[in-house]
Amino acid sequence: MQFVSVRVITHDVARLTGFYEQVTGLDARWRAERFAELAGPSCTLAIGGAETMTLFGGAAAVPESNRTAILEFRVEDVDKEYERLADLAEIVQKPTTMPWGNRSLLFRDPDGNLVNYFTPSAP
């Protein structure tokens, strides 16, 4: 088994895709008008329109209602990313060294999903 992607469902695919292009520096591949992917070296972030949920039998996923998952990205320098993102995103937690040693920055995307940028304490 290979874990390959996480898909976020949204009412505004273009807006959310544009946000993730800005914060990750990745270019989206548009597979359809209501589906885009940002492929990183280890995983892909897929963004699908709410309309695509009809293919799965209705409202299996509800946009803007996530309160359990955190999308996590490993970055070189959390503090540098904070300076870059401070005006682009709602910051939930400024750069902080966590009890397990990672340096972490927590923010929300335009749909309210939590995103964590972290730098490991050791390589």
Coordinates of N, CA and C in Angstrom, one line a residue:
M1 N 0.8 -1.2 0.0 CA 0.0 0.0 0.0 C 0.9 1.2 0.0
Q2 N 0.4 2.3 -0.7 CA 1.2 3.5 -0.8 C 0.2 4.7 -0.6
F3 N 0.4 5.5 0.4 CA -0.4 6.7 0.7 C 0.1 7.7 -0.3
V4 N -0.8 8.2 -1.1 CA -0.4 9.1 -2.2 C -1.0 10.5 -2.2
S5 N -2.2 10.7 -1.5 CA -2.8 12.0 -1.6 C -3.8 12.3 -0.4
V6 N -4.1 13.6 -0.3 CA -5.1 14.0 0.6 C -6.0 14.9 -0.3
R7 N -7.3 14.8 -0.2 CA -8.2 15.6 -1.0 C -9.0 16.5 -0.1
V8 N -9.1 17.7 -0.4 CA -9.9 18.7 0.3 C -11.1 19.1 -0.6
I9 N -12.3 19.1 -0.1 CA -13.5 19.4 -0.9 C -13.8 20.9 -0.5
T10 N -14.1 21.7 -1.5 CA -14.4 23.1 -1.3 C -15.5 23.6 -2.3
H11 N -16.1 24.7 -1.9 CA -17.1 25.4 -2.8 C -16.4 26.2 -3.9
D12 N -15.1 26.5 -3.6 CA -14.4 27.4 -4.6 C -13.0 26.8 -4.9
V13 N -12.9 25.9 -5.9 CA -11.7 25.2 -6.2 C -10.6 26.2 -6.7
A14 N -10.9 27.2 -7.5 CA -9.9 28.2 -7.9 C -9.3 29.0 -6.8
R15 N -10.1 29.4 -5.9 CA -9.6 30.2 -4.7 C -8.7 29.3 -3.8
L16 N -9.1 28.1 -3.5 CA -8.3 27.3 -2.6 C -7.1 26.8 -3.3
T17 N -7.2 26.5 -4.6 CA -6.0 26.1 -5.3 C -5.0 27.2 -5.4
G18 N -5.5 28.4 -5.7 CA -4.6 29.6 -5.7 C -3.9 29.8 -4.4
F19 N -4.6 29.6 -3.3 CA -4.0 29.8 -2.0 C -2.9 28.8 -1.8
Y20 N -3.1 27.5 -2.1 CA -2.1 26.5 -1.9 C -0.9 26.7 -2.9
E21 N -1.2 27.2 -4.1 CA -0.1 27.5 -5.0 C 0.8 28.6 -4.3
Q22 N 0.2 29.6 -3.7 CA 1.0 30.7 -3.0 C 1.8 30.2 -1.8
V23 N 1.1 29.4 -1.0 CA 1.8 29.0 0.3 C 2.8 27.9 0.1
T24 N 2.6 27.1 -1.0 CA 3.6 25.9 -1.2 C 4.6 26.2 -2.3
G25 N 4.3 27.1 -3.2 CA 5.2 27.4 -4.3 C 5.1 26.3 -5.4
L26 N 4.1 25.4 -5.3 CA 3.8 24.4 -6.3 C 2.8 24.9 -7.3
D27 N 3.0 24.4 -8.5 CA 2.0 24.8 -9.6 C 0.9 23.6 -9.6
A28 N -0.3 24.0 -9.7 CA -1.4 23.1 -9.7 C -1.5 22.5 -11.1
R29 N -1.9 21.2 -11.2 CA -2.3 20.6 -12.4 C -3.8 20.5 -12.4
W30 N -4.4 21.1 -13.3 CA -5.9 21.0 -13.4 C -6.3 19.8 -14.2
R31 N -7.0 18.9 -13.5 CA -7.5 17.6 -14.2 C -8.9 17.8 -14.8
A32 N -9.6 18.8 -14.3 CA -11.0 19.2 -14.7 C -11.3 20.5 -14.1
E33 N -12.4 21.1 -14.5 CA -12.7 22.4 -14.0 C -12.9 22.4 -12.5
R34 N -13.3 21.3 -11.9 CA -13.6 21.2 -10.5 C -12.6 20.3 -9.8
F35 N -11.4 20.1 -10.3 CA -10.4 19.2 -9.7 C -9.0 19.6 -10.1
A36 N -8.2 19.9 -9.0 CA -6.8 20.3 -9.3 C -5.9 19.5 -8.3
E37 N -4.7 19.3 -8.6 CA -3.7 18.6 -7.8 C -2.4 19.5 -7.7
L38 N -1.9 19.5 -6.5 CA -0.5 20.1 -6.3 C 0.3 18.9 -5.8
A39 N 1.2 18.5 -6.7 CA 2.1 17.3 -6.4 C 3.4 17.7 -5.8
G40 N 3.6 17.3 -4.6 CA 4.9 17.5 -4.0 C 5.8 16.2 -4.1
P41 N 7.0 16.3 -3.5 CA 7.9 15.1 -3.6 C 7.4 13.9 -2.9
S42 N 6.6 14.1 -1.8 CA 6.2 12.9 -1.0 C 4.7 12.6 -1.1
C43 N 3.9 13.6 -1.5 CA 2.4 13.4 -1.4 C 1.8 14.5 -2.3
T44 N 0.5 14.2 -2.7 CA -0.2 15.2 -3.5 C -1.4 15.7 -2.7
L45 N -1.6 17.0 -2.8 CA -2.8 17.7 -2.3 C -3.8 17.8 -3.4
A46 N -4.9 17.2 -3.3 CA -5.9 17.3 -4.4 C -7.0 18.2 -3.8
I47 N -7.6 19.0 -4.7 CA -8.7 19.9 -4.3 C -9.8 19.7 -5.3
G48 N -11.0 19.3 -4.7 CA -12.1 19.0 -5.5 C -13.3 19.8 -5.1
G49 N -14.1 20.1 -6.1 CA -15.3 20.9 -5.9 C -16.4 20.1 -5.2
A50 N -17.2 20.8 -4.4 CA -18.3 20.1 -3.7 C -19.2 19.3 -4.6
E51 N -19.3 19.8 -5.9 CA -20.2 19.1 -6.9 C -19.7 17.7 -7.2
T52 N -18.4 17.5 -7.0 CA -17.8 16.2 -7.3 C -18.3 15.1 -6.3
M53 N -18.8 15.5 -5.2 CA -19.3 14.6 -4.2 C -20.5 13.8 -4.6
T54 N -21.2 14.3 -5.6 CA -22.4 13.6 -6.1 C -21.9 12.2 -6.7
L55 N -20.6 12.2 -7.2 CA -20.1 10.9 -7.7 C -19.9 9.9 -6.6
F56 N -19.9 10.3 -5.4 CA -19.7 9.4 -4.2 C -21.0 9.2 -3.4
G57 N -22.1 9.7 -4.0 CA -23.4 9.4 -3.3 C -23.9 10.6 -2.5
G58 N -23.4 11.8 -2.8 CA -24.0 12.9 -2.0 C -23.0 13.7 -1.2
A59 N -23.4 13.9 0.1 CA -22.6 14.8 0.9 C -21.7 14.0 1.9
A60 N -20.9 13.1 1.3 CA -20.0 12.3 2.1 C -18.9 13.2 2.7
A61 N -18.5 14.3 2.0 CA -17.6 15.3 2.6 C -18.3 16.7 2.4
V62 N -18.2 17.5 3.5 CA -18.9 18.8 3.5 C -17.8 19.9 3.6
P63 N -17.7 20.7 2.6 CA -16.7 21.8 2.6 C -16.8 22.7 3.9
E64 N -15.7 23.2 4.3 CA -15.6 24.2 5.4 C -16.1 23.7 6.7
S65 N -16.0 22.4 6.9 CA -16.5 21.8 8.2 C -15.4 21.0 8.9
N66 N -14.2 21.0 8.5 CA -13.1 20.2 9.1 C -12.7 20.8 10.4
R67 N -12.7 20.0 11.4 CA -12.3 20.3 12.8 C -11.4 19.2 13.4
T68 N -10.9 18.3 12.5 CA -10.1 17.2 13.1 C -8.8 17.0 12.4
A69 N -8.7 17.3 11.1 CA -7.5 17.0 10.4 C -6.6 18.3 10.3
I70 N -5.3 18.0 10.2 CA -4.3 19.1 10.0 C -3.4 18.7 8.8
L71 N -3.3 19.5 7.8 CA -2.5 19.3 6.6 C -1.1 19.7 7.0
E72 N -0.1 18.8 6.9 CA 1.2 19.1 7.4 C 2.3 19.2 6.3
F73 N 3.1 20.2 6.3 CA 4.2 20.4 5.3 C 5.5 20.6 6.1
R74 N 6.5 19.8 5.7 CA 7.8 20.0 6.2 C 8.5 21.1 5.5
V75 N 9.0 22.1 6.2 CA 9.7 23.2 5.5 C 11.1 23.4 6.1
E76 N 11.9 24.1 5.4 CA 13.3 24.4 5.8 C 13.4 25.3 7.0
D77 N 12.6 26.4 7.1 CA 12.7 27.4 8.1 C 11.3 27.9 8.5
V78 N 10.7 27.5 9.6 CA 9.4 27.9 10.0 C 9.3 29.4 10.2
D79 N 10.3 30.0 10.8 CA 10.3 31.4 11.1 C 10.2 32.2 9.8
K80 N 11.0 31.8 8.8 CA 11.0 32.5 7.5 C 9.7 32.4 6.8
E81 N 9.1 31.2 6.9 CA 7.7 30.9 6.3 C 6.7 31.8 7.0
Y82 N 6.8 32.0 8.3 CA 5.9 32.8 9.1 C 5.9 34.2 8.5
E83 N 7.1 34.8 8.3 CA 7.2 36.1 7.8 C 6.5 36.2 6.4
R84 N 6.7 35.2 5.6 CA 6.1 35.2 4.2 C 4.6 35.1 4.3
L85 N 4.1 34.3 5.2 CA 2.6 33.9 5.2 C 1.8 34.8 6.1
A86 N 2.4 35.7 6.9 CA 1.6 36.4 7.9 C 0.5 37.2 7.3
D87 N 0.6 37.7 6.1 CA -0.4 38.5 5.5 C -1.3 37.7 4.5
L88 N -1.0 36.4 4.3 CA -1.7 35.6 3.4 C -2.7 34.6 4.1
A89 N -2.5 34.3 5.4 CA -3.3 33.3 6.0 C -3.6 33.8 7.5
E90 N -4.7 33.2 8.0 CA -5.0 33.4 9.4 C -4.1 32.5 10.2
I91 N -3.2 33.2 11.0 CA -2.3 32.5 11.8 C -3.0 32.0 13.1
V92 N -2.9 30.8 13.4 CA -3.5 30.2 14.6 C -2.4 30.1 15.7
Q93 N -1.2 29.8 15.4 CA -0.1 29.7 16.3 C 1.2 30.2 15.7
K94 N 1.8 31.2 16.2 CA 3.0 31.7 15.7 C 4.1 30.6 15.9
P95 N 5.2 30.7 15.2 CA 6.3 29.7 15.3 C 6.6 29.4 16.8
T96 N 6.5 28.1 17.1 CA 6.7 27.6 18.4 C 7.5 26.3 18.4
T97 N 8.4 26.1 19.4 CA 9.1 24.9 19.5 C 8.2 23.9 20.3
M98 N 7.8 22.8 19.7 CA 6.9 21.9 20.4 C 7.6 21.0 21.4
P99 N 6.9 20.4 22.4 CA 7.6 19.6 23.4 C 8.5 18.4 22.8
W100 N 8.1 18.0 21.6 CA 8.9 16.9 20.9 C 10.0 17.4 20.1
G101 N 10.2 18.8 20.1 CA 11.4 19.4 19.4 C 11.1 20.0 18.1
N102 N 10.1 19.7 17.4 CA 9.8 20.3 16.1 C 9.4 21.8 16.3
R103 N 9.9 22.6 15.4 CA 9.4 24.0 15.3 C 8.2 24.0 14.4
S104 N 7.1 24.7 14.8 CA 5.8 24.6 14.2 C 5.2 25.9 14.0
L105 N 4.5 26.1 12.9 CA 3.6 27.2 12.6 C 2.3 26.7 12.1
L106 N 1.2 27.1 12.8 CA -0.1 26.6 12.5 C -1.0 27.8 12.0
F107 N -1.6 27.5 10.8 CA -2.5 28.6 10.2 C -3.7 27.9 9.5
R108 N -4.6 28.7 9.1 CA -5.8 28.2 8.4 C -5.8 28.6 6.9
D109 N -6.3 27.7 6.1 CA -6.5 28.0 4.7 C -7.9 28.8 4.6
P110 N -8.2 29.3 3.4 CA -9.5 30.1 3.3 C -10.7 29.4 3.6
D111 N -10.7 28.0 3.6 CA -11.9 27.3 4.0 C -11.9 26.9 5.5
G112 N -10.9 27.3 6.2 CA -10.8 27.0 7.7 C -10.0 25.8 8.0
N113 N -9.5 25.1 7.0 CA -8.7 23.9 7.3 C -7.4 24.3 8.0
L114 N -6.9 23.5 9.0 CA -5.7 23.8 9.6 C -4.5 23.3 8.8
V115 N -3.5 24.1 8.8 CA -2.2 23.7 8.1 C -1.1 23.9 9.0
N116 N -0.2 23.0 9.1 CA 1.0 23.0 10.0 C 2.2 23.0 9.1
Y117 N 3.1 24.0 9.2 CA 4.4 24.0 8.6 C 5.3 23.7 9.8
F118 N 6.2 22.7 9.6 CA 7.1 22.3 10.7 C 8.5 22.1 10.2
T119 N 9.4 22.3 11.1 CA 10.8 21.9 10.8 C 11.2 20.9 11.9
P120 N 11.7 19.7 11.5 CA 12.1 18.8 12.5 C 13.2 19.2 13.4
S121 N 13.3 18.8 14.6 CA 14.4 19.1 15.5 C 15.7 18.5 15.1
A122 N 15.6 17.4 14.4 CA 16.8 16.7 13.9 C 16.5 16.2 12.5
P123 N 17.5 16.1 11.7 CA 17.3 15.6 10.3 C 16.8 14.2 10.2

